[in-house]
Short mmCIF file of C-alpha atoms in Angstrom, two decimals:
data_model
loop_
_atom_site.label_atom_id
_atom_site.label_comp_id
_atom_site.label_asym_id
_atom_site.label_seq_id
_atom_site.Cartn_x
_atom_site.Cartn_y
_atom_site.Cartn_z
CA UNK A 1 -5.36 -3.19 -7.52
CA UNK A 2 -4.30 0.10 -9.07
CA UNK A 3 -6.98 2.14 -10.76
CA UNK A 4 -5.08 3.95 -13.47
CA UNK A 5 -5.14 4.63 -17.20
CA UNK A 6 -5.01 1.36 -19.22
CA UNK A 7 -1.67 2.27 -20.81
CA UNK A 8 0.16 2.01 -17.46
CA UNK A 9 1.25 -1.44 -16.33
CA UNK A 10 0.46 -3.01 -12.95
CA UNK A 11 2.96 -4.93 -10.88
CA UNK A 12 2.77 -6.43 -7.37
CA UNK A 13 4.09 -4.22 -4.59
CA UNK A 14 5.28 -4.98 -1.06
CA UNK A 15 4.94 -2.29 1.60
CA UNK A 16 6.05 -2.22 5.23
CA UNK A 17 3.96 0.12 7.38
CA UNK A 18 5.36 1.00 10.81
CA UNK A 19 3.38 2.88 13.44
CA UNK A 20 5.54 4.64 15.98
CA UNK A 21 5.03 6.88 18.99
CA UNK A 22 3.08 10.12 18.74
CA UNK A 23 2.02 10.86 15.18
CA UNK A 24 4.82 8.95 13.38
CA UNK A 25 3.98 6.59 10.51
CA UNK A 26 6.78 5.22 8.33
CA UNK A 27 6.40 3.35 5.04
CA UNK A 28 8.99 1.29 3.23
CA UNK A 29 7.84 1.13 -0.38
CA UNK A 30 10.91 -0.80 -1.52
CA UNK A 31 12.67 2.39 -2.63
CA UNK A 32 13.58 3.76 0.79
CA UNK A 33 11.66 4.95 3.80
CA UNK A 34 8.88 7.51 3.49
CA UNK A 35 7.63 9.44 6.52
CA UNK A 36 3.92 10.08 6.82
CA UNK A 37 1.87 12.19 9.20
CA UNK A 38 -0.93 10.48 11.06
CA UNK A 39 -4.22 12.29 10.41
CA UNK A 40 -6.46 10.10 12.59
CA UNK A 41 -6.48 6.69 14.23
CA UNK A 42 -9.41 4.91 15.85
CA UNK A 43 -10.55 1.30 16.33
CA UNK A 44 -11.66 1.03 12.71
CA UNK A 45 -9.34 3.14 10.56
CA UNK A 46 -5.90 4.76 10.49
CA UNK A 47 -5.51 7.71 8.12
CA UNK A 48 -2.12 9.17 7.21
CA UNK A 49 -0.67 11.52 4.62
CA UNK A 50 2.56 11.79 2.62
CA UNK A 51 3.51 14.37 0.02
CA UNK A 52 2.34 12.02 -2.78
CA UNK A 53 -0.73 10.27 -1.38
CA UNK A 54 -3.14 9.76 1.49
CA UNK A 55 -3.32 6.35 3.10
CA UNK A 56 -6.18 4.58 4.83
CA UNK A 57 -5.63 1.35 6.76
CA UNK A 58 -8.61 -0.60 8.09
CA UNK A 59 -7.63 -2.48 11.27
CA UNK A 60 -10.30 -5.22 11.10
CA UNK A 61 -9.96 -6.19 7.44
CA UNK A 62 -6.26 -5.44 6.84
CA UNK A 63 -7.10 -3.38 3.74
CA UNK A 64 -4.67 -0.57 2.95
CA UNK A 65 -5.49 2.09 0.37
CA UNK A 66 -3.19 4.70 -1.17
CA UNK A 67 -5.12 7.56 -2.76
CA UNK A 68 -2.70 9.47 -4.98
CA UNK A 69 -3.03 13.17 -5.78
CA UNK A 70 -3.30 12.16 -9.45
CA UNK A 71 -6.55 10.37 -8.63
CA UNK A 72 -5.11 6.85 -8.81
CA UNK A 73 -6.04 4.35 -6.13
CA UNK A 74 -3.92 1.42 -4.96
CA UNK A 75 -5.41 -1.29 -2.72
CA UNK A 76 -3.16 -3.64 -0.75
CA UNK A 77 -4.07 -6.53 1.51
CA UNK A 78 -2.05 -6.52 4.73
CA UNK A 79 -1.03 -8.83 7.51
CA UNK A 80 -0.44 -7.32 10.94
CA UNK A 81 2.88 -7.99 12.64
CA UNK A 82 3.74 -7.01 16.21
CA UNK A 83 7.32 -5.88 16.80
CA UNK A 84 8.93 -5.51 20.21
CA UNK A 85 12.28 -3.84 20.68
CA UNK A 86 13.48 -0.39 21.66
CA UNK A 87 9.99 0.88 21.14
CA UNK A 88 6.75 -0.85 20.39
CA UNK A 89 5.46 -0.60 16.85
CA UNK A 90 2.57 -2.17 15.00
CA UNK A 91 3.25 -2.91 11.38
CA UNK A 92 1.57 -4.29 8.32
CA UNK A 93 2.92 -5.53 5.06
CA UNK A 94 1.07 -6.58 2.00
CA UNK A 95 1.16 -6.91 -1.71
CA UNK A 96 -1.03 -5.32 -4.30
CA UNK A 97 -3.98 -7.18 -5.73
CA UNK A 98 -3.88 -7.87 -9.41
#
């Protein structure tokens, strides 16, 4: 769900959120990778920041929010996916509510 002026259209989005070592958070918004800086992470909530928005991911519910500097809010529902490989990363992907 995007809270925005009525003149702007809404379309479903798919996002891949990857949590890496240290403070690294990477997002694939379908238009290339975006690096984010982890602000905080605890049992309940992960907060991160990019140049365009702040993100909040709630571990228990799978809700992911993007709070844009313009004041718009996007809510996505995520599914957690464990990935094992060279490093261990937790990820979530979801699509926007309409």
